[in-house]
C-alpha positions as a Python dict, from the first residue, in 0.01 Angstrom:
ca = {
    (1, 'M'): (0, 0, 0),
    (2, 'Q'): (-334, -45, 174),
    (3, 'F'): (-608, -278, 51),
    (4, 'T'): (-949, -114, 78),
    (5, 'S'): (-1187, -383, -54),
    (6, 'E'): (-1193, -727, -208),
    (7, 'Q'): (-1434, -948, -398),
    (8, 'R'): (-1421, -1287, -565),
    (9, 'L'): (-1527, -1273, -929),
    (10, 'D'): (-1733, -1548, -1094),
    (11, 'D'): (-1426, -1720, -1235),
    (12, 'G'): (-1256, -1735, -896),
    (13, 'V'): (-1027, -1438, -958),
    (14, 'L'): (-968, -1233, -643),
    (15, 'E'): (-1007, -859, -709),
    (16, 'R'): (-859, -627, -447),
    (17, 'R'): (-872, -250, -462),
    (18, 'F'): (-588, -62, -296),
    (19, 'T'): (-440, 280, -242),
    (20, 'L'): (-75, 373, -264),
    (21, 'G'): (-64, 714, -101),
    (22, 'E'): (-317, 911, -307),
    (23, 'I'): (-308, 665, -597),
    (24, 'P'): (-598, 418, -636),
    (25, 'G'): (-532, 82, -795),
    (26, 'I'): (-669, -267, -849),
    (27, 'L'): (-498, -606, -816),
    (28, 'W'): (-639, -926, -965),
    (29, 'T'): (-492, -1263, -869),
    (30, 'P'): (-582, -1612, -993),
    (31, 'E'): (-682, -1891, -759),
    (32, 'S'): (-347, -2056, -830),
    (33, 'A'): (-153, -1774, -660),
    (34, 'S'): (1, -1866, -325),
    (35, 'A'): (300, -1775, -116),
    (36, 'S'): (460, -2110, -199),
    (37, 'A'): (396, -2075, -575),
    (38, 'P'): (401, -1704, -665),
    (39, 'V'): (269, -1605, -1008),
    (40, 'P'): (407, -1355, -1261),
    (41, 'L'): (250, -1009, -1282),
    (42, 'I'): (120, -808, -1578),
    (43, 'L'): (89, -432, -1529),
    (44, 'L'): (-220, -311, -1718),
    (45, 'G'): (-171, 28, -1880),
    (46, 'H'): (-469, 230, -2002),
    (47, 'P'): (-558, 575, -2141),
    (48, 'P'): (-620, 863, -1897),
    (49, 'L'): (-998, 818, -1889),
    (50, 'G'): (-1030, 704, -1528),
    (51, 'L'): (-1043, 357, -1375),
    (52, 'T'): (-1421, 364, -1343),
    (53, 'R'): (-1470, 420, -1716),
    (54, 'M'): (-1195, 176, -1812),
    (55, 'Y'): (-1295, -96, -1562),
    (56, 'P'): (-1490, -324, -1801),
    (57, 'R'): (-1194, -349, -2038),
    (58, 'L'): (-939, -380, -1758),
    (59, 'V'): (-1122, -656, -1574),
    (60, 'A'): (-1163, -851, -1899),
    (61, 'R'): (-788, -829, -1963),
    (62, 'A'): (-717, -925, -1601),
    (63, 'Q'): (-945, -1228, -1620),
    (64, 'R'): (-769, -1346, -1934),
    (65, 'A'): (-435, -1302, -1761),
    (66, 'A'): (-561, -1501, -1462),
    (67, 'A'): (-682, -1781, -1689),
    (68, 'D'): (-324, -1805, -1815),
    (69, 'G'): (-187, -1815, -1461),
    (70, 'F'): (-86, -1450, -1419),
    (71, 'A'): (-180, -1176, -1176),
    (72, 'A'): (-264, -832, -1314),
    (73, 'A'): (-268, -485, -1162),
    (74, 'T'): (-340, -129, -1262),
    (75, 'I'): (-325, 219, -1109),
    (76, 'E'): (-505, 546, -1174),
    (77, 'L'): (-304, 786, -1389),
    (78, 'P'): (-217, 1136, -1265),
    (79, 'G'): (-495, 1390, -1327),
    (80, 'S'): (-752, 1118, -1403),
    (81, 'G'): (-1048, 961, -1224),
    (82, 'E'): (-1068, 1054, -858),
    (83, 'R'): (-719, 1204, -850),
    (84, 'P'): (-674, 1584, -836),
    (85, 'R'): (-715, 1765, -1165),
    (86, 'W'): (-395, 1866, -1344),
    (87, 'A'): (-437, 2209, -1497),
    (88, 'A'): (-145, 2191, -1743),
    (89, 'V'): (-255, 1859, -1888),
    (90, 'D'): (-620, 1970, -1899),
    (91, 'Q'): (-508, 2270, -2106),
    (92, 'A'): (-308, 2046, -2339),
    (93, 'R'): (-613, 1822, -2386),
    (94, 'A'): (-823, 2127, -2469),
    (95, 'D'): (-563, 2240, -2722),
    (96, 'L'): (-565, 1894, -2878),
    (97, 'R'): (-945, 1889, -2907),
    (98, 'R'): (-943, 2235, -3064),
    (99, 'A'): (-685, 2132, -3322),
    (100, 'M'): (-875, 1815, -3413),
    (101, 'E'): (-1211, 1993, -3435),
    (102, 'T'): (-1072, 2260, -3667),
    (103, 'G'): (-864, 2022, -3878),
    (104, 'T'): (-542, 2193, -3770),
    (105, 'P'): (-231, 1973, -3758),
    (106, 'V'): (-146, 1871, -3403),
    (107, 'S'): (184, 2042, -3326),
    (108, 'D'): (483, 1889, -3151),
    (109, 'E'): (431, 2146, -2877),
    (110, 'I'): (80, 2017, -2804),
    (111, 'I'): (196, 1654, -2809),
    (112, 'D'): (487, 1729, -2576),
    (113, 'A'): (267, 1924, -2333),
    (114, 'L'): (7, 1646, -2331),
    (115, 'V'): (228, 1339, -2302),
    (116, 'L'): (570, 1415, -2154),
    (117, 'P'): (452, 1547, -1813),
    (118, 'L'): (224, 1243, -1786),
    (119, 'V'): (514, 1007, -1860),
    (120, 'D'): (746, 1187, -1618),
    (121, 'R'): (497, 1151, -1333),
    (122, 'A'): (331, 818, -1414),
    (123, 'V'): (641, 602, -1463),
    (124, 'P'): (783, 659, -1111),
    (125, 'E'): (434, 587, -976),
    (126, 'W'): (425, 259, -1167),
    (127, 'Q'): (765, 171, -1023),
    (128, 'A'): (646, 250, -669),
    (129, 'A'): (336, 39, -729),
    (130, 'L'): (554, -245, -855),
    (131, 'D'): (767, -228, -538),
    (132, 'A'): (452, -263, -327),
    (133, 'L'): (286, -527, -542),
    (134, 'L'): (585, -760, -543),
    (135, 'S'): (572, -765, -162),
    (136, 'V'): (219, -915, -174),
    (137, 'P'): (216, -1289, -94),
    (138, 'G'): (143, -1488, -409),
    (139, 'L'): (315, -1248, -648),
    (140, 'G'): (667, -1294, -777),
    (141, 'G'): (883, -1384, -1070),
    (142, 'S'): (861, -1210, -1405),
    (143, 'V'): (681, -881, -1473),
    (144, 'A'): (536, -751, -1800),
    (145, 'Y'): (363, -431, -1907),
    (146, 'S'): (56, -434, -2129),
    (147, 'G'): (-137, -151, -2289),
    (148, 'G'): (-118, 224, -2334),
    (149, 'V'): (-37, 512, -2312),
    (150, 'I'): (241, 376, -2536),
    (151, 'S'): (490, 646, -2429),
    (152, 'I'): (455, 530, -2067),
    (153, 'G'): (528, 175, -2179),
    (154, 'V'): (835, 288, -2370),
    (155, 'R'): (980, 478, -2075),
    (156, 'L'): (903, 195, -1834),
    (157, 'A'): (1073, -55, -2066),
    (158, 'V'): (1385, 163, -2062),
    (159, 'V'): (1414, 241, -1691),
    (160, 'E'): (1258, -60, -1514),
    (161, 'P'): (1473, -376, -1531),
    (162, 'R'): (1204, -590, -1366),
    (163, 'V'): (983, -555, -1676),
    (164, 'V'): (1096, -834, -1908),
    (165, 'A'): (840, -798, -2190),
    (166, 'A'): (579, -549, -2308),
    (167, 'G'): (262, -560, -2514),
    (168, 'L'): (205, -204, -2636),
    (169, 'F'): (-104, -42, -2788),
    (170, 'A'): (-11, 198, -3070),
    (171, 'G'): (-310, 423, -3018),
    (172, 'S'): (-178, 746, -2869),
    (173, 'L'): (28, 1047, -2974),
    (174, 'V'): (404, 1009, -2932),
    (175, 'P'): (650, 1295, -2862),
    (176, 'R'): (971, 1304, -3063),
    (177, 'A'): (1174, 1250, -2746),
    (178, 'I'): (1005, 913, -2696),
    (179, 'F'): (1127, 799, -3040),
    (180, 'E'): (1482, 846, -2912),
    (181, 'E'): (1403, 652, -2595),
    (182, 'A'): (1255, 372, -2806),
    (183, 'R'): (1600, 302, -2949),
    (184, 'Q'): (1709, 202, -2596),
    (185, 'V'): (1432, -58, -2557),
    (186, 'T'): (1572, -411, -2578),
    (187, 'I'): (1303, -633, -2421),
    (188, 'P'): (1066, -843, -2637),
    (189, 'L'): (773, -641, -2771),
    (190, 'H'): (428, -717, -2911),
    (191, 'V'): (279, -401, -3064),
    (192, 'L'): (-90, -377, -3154),
    (193, 'L'): (-190, -129, -3427),
    (194, 'Q'): (-537, -51, -3556),
    (195, 'W'): (-475, 39, -3920),
    (196, 'D'): (-765, 282, -3953),
    (197, 'D'): (-737, 448, -3610),
    (198, 'E'): (-905, 780, -3681),
    (199, 'G'): (-740, 975, -3398),
    (200, 'N'): (-379, 873, -3445),
    (201, 'D'): (-99, 889, -3699),
    (202, 'R'): (-40, 546, -3855),
    (203, 'Q'): (296, 646, -3998),
    (204, 'A'): (414, 768, -3659),
    (205, 'A'): (320, 431, -3511),
    (206, 'L'): (515, 251, -3783),
    (207, 'D'): (814, 481, -3731),
    (208, 'L'): (807, 414, -3358),
    (209, 'F'): (800, 39, -3417),
    (210, 'D'): (1097, 75, -3649),
    (211, 'A'): (1283, 274, -3382),
    (212, 'F'): (1257, 8, -3112),
    (213, 'G'): (1594, -149, -3041),
    (214, 'S'): (1452, -489, -2946),
    (215, 'K'): (1576, -791, -3137),
    (216, 'E'): (1237, -956, -3086),
    (217, 'K'): (953, -726, -3181),
    (218, 'T'): (624, -810, -3351),
    (219, 'L'): (377, -569, -3509),
    (220, 'H'): (19, -699, -3504),
    (221, 'A'): (-184, -473, -3736),
    (222, 'N'): (-558, -511, -3791),
    (223, 'M'): (-804, -327, -4009),
    (224, 'G'): (-1049, -107, -3820),
    (225, 'G'): (-1072, 196, -3599),
    (226, 'H'): (-952, 268, -3247),
    (227, 'T'): (-1221, 61, -3075),
    (228, 'G'): (-1241, -212, -3340),
    (229, 'V'): (-973, -445, -3203),
    (230, 'P'): (-1071, -800, -3302),
    (231, 'Q'): (-1105, -1060, -3028),
    (232, 'F'): (-835, -1281, -3177),
    (233, 'A'): (-581, -1004, -3123),
    (234, 'G'): (-610, -1081, -2752),
    (235, 'E'): (-523, -1443, -2820),
    (236, 'D'): (-200, -1341, -2990),
    (237, 'A'): (-109, -1108, -2703),
    (238, 'A'): (-183, -1383, -2451),
    (239, 'G'): (51, -1616, -2639),
    (240, 'F'): (324, -1351, -2627),
    (241, 'F'): (297, -1318, -2249),
    (242, 'A'): (285, -1693, -2202),
    (243, 'R'): (614, -1727, -2389),
    (244, 'H'): (795, -1463, -2186),
    (245, 'L'): (650, -1493, -1836),
    (246, 'K'): (643, -1870, -1784),
}
């Protein structure tokens, strides 16, 4: 991992951009982080819209994490942002748009083609990033995952033992195979669902929550569309991470 730039934000949070091979990423650390007192780390998941577009939301989440004493980091997803285009996923996205524009049901084939290749490639990249991040002075202890794509979070919760808790956003399409993987998830979960999310299947989100094998799992559902998440929902998520990372 190579750091390429750094800046100190107004609240004292240190923001460092890095590359891991061809993968861009960003690490935010609170002022309290030091080699003698390493802080827990939250991995910030996001939709495949590119880090530049997602930056305002990501930095806000990172600053909240820092205020609670946690570092936060994110990486660019395959086929997004400045990374090389991915023809197969681009085609699946086009098929999804066509189905939604024409009112045609989104088939399992489209969902699988859109999500499963992304999960298969992104999760090992997240694990490689985690290896590198935990070697950075000031980082250590517990690790959590926060955000979407929810299928990436599910797979990571199954295969990565260093992730001890996850806050998942139920706002993306989920392949049937991921429902089976969800039964293997045992870590504490905090799942955020927007009840009137116009682009996603509410019942599928509820079925996925039911499938999770975790003994501790909380569903936080709010009225409103995909981008209408109320501010207090962040407070509840912050409390969840405070319980499981400190």
